[in-house]
PDB file of C-alpha atoms in Angstrom:
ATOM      1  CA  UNK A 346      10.067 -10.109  13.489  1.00 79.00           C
ATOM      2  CA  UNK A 347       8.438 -13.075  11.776  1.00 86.00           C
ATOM      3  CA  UNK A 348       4.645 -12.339  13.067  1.00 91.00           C
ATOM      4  CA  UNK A 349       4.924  -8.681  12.928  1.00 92.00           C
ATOM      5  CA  UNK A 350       6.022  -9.256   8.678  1.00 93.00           C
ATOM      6  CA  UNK A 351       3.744 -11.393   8.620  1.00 94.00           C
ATOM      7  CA  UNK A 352       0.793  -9.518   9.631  1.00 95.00           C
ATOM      8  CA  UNK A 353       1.791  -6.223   7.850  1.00 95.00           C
ATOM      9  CA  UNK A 354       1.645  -8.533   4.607  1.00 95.00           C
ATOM     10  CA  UNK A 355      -1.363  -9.824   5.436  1.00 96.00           C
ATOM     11  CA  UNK A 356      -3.201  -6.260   5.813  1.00 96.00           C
ATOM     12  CA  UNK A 357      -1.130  -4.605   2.971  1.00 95.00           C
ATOM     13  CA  UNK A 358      -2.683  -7.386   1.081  1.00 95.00           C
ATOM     14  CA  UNK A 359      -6.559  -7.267   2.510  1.00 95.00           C
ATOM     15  CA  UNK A 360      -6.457  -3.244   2.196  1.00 94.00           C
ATOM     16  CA  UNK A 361      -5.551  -4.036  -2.285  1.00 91.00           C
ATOM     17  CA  UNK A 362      -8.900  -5.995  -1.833  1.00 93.00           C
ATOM     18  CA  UNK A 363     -10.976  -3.102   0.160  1.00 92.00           C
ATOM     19  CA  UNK A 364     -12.795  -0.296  -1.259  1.00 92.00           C
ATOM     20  CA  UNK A 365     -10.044   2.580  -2.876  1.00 89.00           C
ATOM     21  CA  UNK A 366     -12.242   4.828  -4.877  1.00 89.00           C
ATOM     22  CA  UNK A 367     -15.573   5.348  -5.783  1.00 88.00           C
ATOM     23  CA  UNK A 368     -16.623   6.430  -9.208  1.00 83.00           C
ATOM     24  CA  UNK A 369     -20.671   7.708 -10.015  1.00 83.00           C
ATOM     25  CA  UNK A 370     -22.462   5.338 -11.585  1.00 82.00           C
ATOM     26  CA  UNK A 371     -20.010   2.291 -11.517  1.00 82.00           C
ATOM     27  CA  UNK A 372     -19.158   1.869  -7.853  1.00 86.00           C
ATOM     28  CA  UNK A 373     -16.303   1.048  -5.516  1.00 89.00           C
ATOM     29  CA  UNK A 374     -12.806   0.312  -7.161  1.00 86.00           C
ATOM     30  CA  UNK A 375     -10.262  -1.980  -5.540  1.00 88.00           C
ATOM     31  CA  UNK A 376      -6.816  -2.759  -6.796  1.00 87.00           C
ATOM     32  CA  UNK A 377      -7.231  -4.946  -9.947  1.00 89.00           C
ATOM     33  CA  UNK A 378     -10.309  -2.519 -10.977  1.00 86.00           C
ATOM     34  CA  UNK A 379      -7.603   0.440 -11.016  1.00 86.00           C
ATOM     35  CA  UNK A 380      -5.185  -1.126 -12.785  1.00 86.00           C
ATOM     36  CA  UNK A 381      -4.107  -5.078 -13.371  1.00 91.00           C
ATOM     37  CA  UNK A 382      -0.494  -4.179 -13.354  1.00 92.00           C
ATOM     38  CA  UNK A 383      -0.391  -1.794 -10.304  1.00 91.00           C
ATOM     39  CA  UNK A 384      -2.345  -4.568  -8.367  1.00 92.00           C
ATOM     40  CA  UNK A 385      -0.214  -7.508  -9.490  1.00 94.00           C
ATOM     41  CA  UNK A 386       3.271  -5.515  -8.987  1.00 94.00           C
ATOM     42  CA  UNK A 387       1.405  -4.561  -5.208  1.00 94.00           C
ATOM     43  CA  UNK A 388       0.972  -8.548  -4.284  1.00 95.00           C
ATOM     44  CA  UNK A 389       4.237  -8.799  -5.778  1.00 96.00           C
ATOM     45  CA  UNK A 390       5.173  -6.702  -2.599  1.00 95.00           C
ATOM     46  CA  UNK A 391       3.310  -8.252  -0.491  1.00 96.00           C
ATOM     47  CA  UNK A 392       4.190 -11.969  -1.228  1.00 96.00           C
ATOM     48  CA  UNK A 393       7.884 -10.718  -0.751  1.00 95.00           C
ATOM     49  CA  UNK A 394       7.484  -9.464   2.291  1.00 95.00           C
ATOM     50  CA  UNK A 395       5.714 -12.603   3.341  1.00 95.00           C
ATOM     51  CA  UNK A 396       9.189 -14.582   1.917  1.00 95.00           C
ATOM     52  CA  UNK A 397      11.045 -11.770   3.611  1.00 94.00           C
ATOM     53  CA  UNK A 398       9.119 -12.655   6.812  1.00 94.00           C
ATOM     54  CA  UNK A 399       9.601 -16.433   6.818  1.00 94.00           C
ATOM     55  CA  UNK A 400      12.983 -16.154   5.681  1.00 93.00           C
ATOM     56  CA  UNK A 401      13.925 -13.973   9.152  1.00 91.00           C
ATOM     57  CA  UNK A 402      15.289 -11.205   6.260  1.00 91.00           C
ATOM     58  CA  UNK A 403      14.339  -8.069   7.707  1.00 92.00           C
ATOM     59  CA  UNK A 404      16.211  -5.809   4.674  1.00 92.00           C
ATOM     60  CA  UNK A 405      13.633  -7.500   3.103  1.00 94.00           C
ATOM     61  CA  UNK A 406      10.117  -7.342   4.732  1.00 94.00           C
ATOM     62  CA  UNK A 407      11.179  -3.371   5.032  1.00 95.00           C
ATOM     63  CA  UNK A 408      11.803  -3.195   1.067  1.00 95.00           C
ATOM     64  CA  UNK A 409       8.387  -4.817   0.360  1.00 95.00           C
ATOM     65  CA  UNK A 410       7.221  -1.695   2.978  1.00 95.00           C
ATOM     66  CA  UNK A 411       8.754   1.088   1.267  1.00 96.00           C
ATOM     67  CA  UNK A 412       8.156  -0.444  -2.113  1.00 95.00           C
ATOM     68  CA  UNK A 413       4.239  -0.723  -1.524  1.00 94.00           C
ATOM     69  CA  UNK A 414       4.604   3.050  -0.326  1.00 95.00           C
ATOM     70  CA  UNK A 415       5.975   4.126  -3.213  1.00 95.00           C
ATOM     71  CA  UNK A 416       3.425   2.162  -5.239  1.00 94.00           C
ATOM     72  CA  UNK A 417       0.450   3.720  -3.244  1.00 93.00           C
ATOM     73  CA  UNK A 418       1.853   6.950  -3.901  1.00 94.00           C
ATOM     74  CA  UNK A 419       2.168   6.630  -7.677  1.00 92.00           C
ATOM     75  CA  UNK A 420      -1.530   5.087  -7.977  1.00 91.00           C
ATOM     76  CA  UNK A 421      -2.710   8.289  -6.050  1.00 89.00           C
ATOM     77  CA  UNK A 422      -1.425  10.782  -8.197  1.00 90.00           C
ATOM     78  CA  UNK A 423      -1.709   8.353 -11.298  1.00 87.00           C
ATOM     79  CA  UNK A 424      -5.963   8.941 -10.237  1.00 84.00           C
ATOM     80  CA  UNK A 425      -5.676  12.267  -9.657  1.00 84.00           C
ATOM     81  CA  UNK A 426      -3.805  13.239 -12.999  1.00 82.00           C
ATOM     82  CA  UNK A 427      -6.240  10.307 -15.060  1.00 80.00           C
ATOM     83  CA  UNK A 428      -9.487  12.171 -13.191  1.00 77.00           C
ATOM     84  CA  UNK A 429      -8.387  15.812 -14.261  1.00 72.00           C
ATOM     85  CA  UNK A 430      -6.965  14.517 -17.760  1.00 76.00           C
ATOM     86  CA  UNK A 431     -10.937  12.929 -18.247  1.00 70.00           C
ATOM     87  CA  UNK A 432     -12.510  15.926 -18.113  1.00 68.00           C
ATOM     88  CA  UNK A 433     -10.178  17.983 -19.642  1.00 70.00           C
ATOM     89  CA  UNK A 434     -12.334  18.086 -23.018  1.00 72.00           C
ATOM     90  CA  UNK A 435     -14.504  20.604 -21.335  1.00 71.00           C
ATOM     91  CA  UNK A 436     -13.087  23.805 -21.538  1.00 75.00           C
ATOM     92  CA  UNK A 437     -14.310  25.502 -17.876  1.00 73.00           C
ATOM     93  CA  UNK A 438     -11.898  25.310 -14.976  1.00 76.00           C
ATOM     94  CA  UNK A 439     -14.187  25.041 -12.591  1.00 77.00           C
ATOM     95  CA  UNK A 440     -16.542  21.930 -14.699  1.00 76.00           C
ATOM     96  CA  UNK A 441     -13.204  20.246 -15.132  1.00 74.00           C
ATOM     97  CA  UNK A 442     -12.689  20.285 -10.994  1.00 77.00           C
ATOM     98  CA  UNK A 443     -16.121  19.376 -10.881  1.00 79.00           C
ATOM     99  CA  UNK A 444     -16.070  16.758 -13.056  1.00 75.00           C
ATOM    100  CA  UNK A 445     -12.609  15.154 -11.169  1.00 75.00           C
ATOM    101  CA  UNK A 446     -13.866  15.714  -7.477  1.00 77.00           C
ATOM    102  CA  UNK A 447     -16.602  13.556  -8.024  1.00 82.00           C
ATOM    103  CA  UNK A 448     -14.137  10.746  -7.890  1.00 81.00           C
ATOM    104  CA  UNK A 449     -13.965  10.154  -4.444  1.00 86.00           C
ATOM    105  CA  UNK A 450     -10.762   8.343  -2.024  1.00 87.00           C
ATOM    106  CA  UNK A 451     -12.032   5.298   0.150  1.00 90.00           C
ATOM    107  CA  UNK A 452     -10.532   4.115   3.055  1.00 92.00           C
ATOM    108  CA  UNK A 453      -9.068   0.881   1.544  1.00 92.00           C
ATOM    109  CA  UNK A 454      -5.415   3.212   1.132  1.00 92.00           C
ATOM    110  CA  UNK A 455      -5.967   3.634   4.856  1.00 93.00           C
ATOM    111  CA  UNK A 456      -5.568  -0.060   5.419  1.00 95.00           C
ATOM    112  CA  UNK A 457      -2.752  -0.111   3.288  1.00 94.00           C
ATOM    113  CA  UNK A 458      -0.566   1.999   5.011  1.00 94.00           C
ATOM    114  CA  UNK A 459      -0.866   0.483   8.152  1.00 95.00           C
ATOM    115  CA  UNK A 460       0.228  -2.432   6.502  1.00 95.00           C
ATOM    116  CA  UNK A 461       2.763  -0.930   5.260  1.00 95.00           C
ATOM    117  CA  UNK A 462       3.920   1.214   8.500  1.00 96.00           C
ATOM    118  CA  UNK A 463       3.915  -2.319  10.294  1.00 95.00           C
ATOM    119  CA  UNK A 464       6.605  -3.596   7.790  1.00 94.00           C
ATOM    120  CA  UNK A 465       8.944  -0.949   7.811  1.00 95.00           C
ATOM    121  CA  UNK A 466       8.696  -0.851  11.618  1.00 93.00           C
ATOM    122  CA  UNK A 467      10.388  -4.332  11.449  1.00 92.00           C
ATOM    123  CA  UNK A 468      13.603  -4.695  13.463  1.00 88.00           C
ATOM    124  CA  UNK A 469      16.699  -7.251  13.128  1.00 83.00           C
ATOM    125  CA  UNK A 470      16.628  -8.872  16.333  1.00 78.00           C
ATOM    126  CA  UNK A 471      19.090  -8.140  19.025  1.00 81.00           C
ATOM    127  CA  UNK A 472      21.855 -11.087  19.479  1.00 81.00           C
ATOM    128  CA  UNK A 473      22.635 -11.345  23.399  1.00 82.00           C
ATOM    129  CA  UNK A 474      25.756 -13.155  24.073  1.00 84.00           C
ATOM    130  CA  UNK A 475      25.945 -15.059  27.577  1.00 82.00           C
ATOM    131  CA  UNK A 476      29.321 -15.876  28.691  1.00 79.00           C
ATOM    132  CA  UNK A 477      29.809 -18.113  31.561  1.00 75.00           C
ATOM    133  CA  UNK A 478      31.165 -16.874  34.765  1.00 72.00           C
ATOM    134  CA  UNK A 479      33.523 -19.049  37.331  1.00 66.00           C
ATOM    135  CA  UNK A 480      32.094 -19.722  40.833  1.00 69.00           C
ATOM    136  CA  UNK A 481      34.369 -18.438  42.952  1.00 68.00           C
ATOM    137  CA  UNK A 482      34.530 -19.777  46.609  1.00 65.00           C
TER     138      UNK A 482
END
């Protein structure tokens, strides 16, 4: 349990570093580029599934899984409603897509979620009582 919260943490946190989206022009876009508060609420996550993991707490390596779920699922539609809401001065459907598509998904939120599928695969381990048994002769 301790490794495998361990190494989910450690990916969720390499995949906030990797490439998430690409803009024209300015380039690749990690965590902190997207937002400063998303990205330090997302090593929040992953620094309490790292105490979760070290602490044998596996209620809480799973939260820090779901939580950074939840988080990656709020950023993705918080850049999909930003991209449509920056071109919304134009006043042609089909510019406005245009104008939004050309902000491309990288596979950084890829990375992520196996991260974060490693965490929330975590399981308490099983306690196996031994009880002696008399030699009989």
């Amino acid at each position: 349990m301790r490794l495998q919260g361990i190494i989910g943490s450690v990916i969720m946190a390499v995949g906030g570093m990797c490439p998430l989206m690409r803009i024209p022009i300015i380039g690749n876009w990690n965590y902190f580029d997207i937002d400063q508060r998303l990205a330090i609420a997302f090593y929040l996550l992953v620094v309490i599934g790292l105490i979760g993991a070290f602490a044998n707490k596996a209620g809480l390596i799973k939260l820090a899984g779901w939580g950074g779920i939840v988080l990656v699922l709020i950023t993705l539609a918080g850049i999909y409603f930003k991209a449509h809401d920056s071109f919304s001065f134009l006043h042609f459907t089909k510019l406005i897509n245009f104008g939004a598509g050309m902000v491309k998904y990288k596979w950084g939120w890829y990375v992520i979620a196996a991260g974060a599928f490693i965490l929330i695969t975590v399981r308490k381990p099983k306690v196996i009582m031994v009880s002696e048994v008399a030699e009989v002769k």
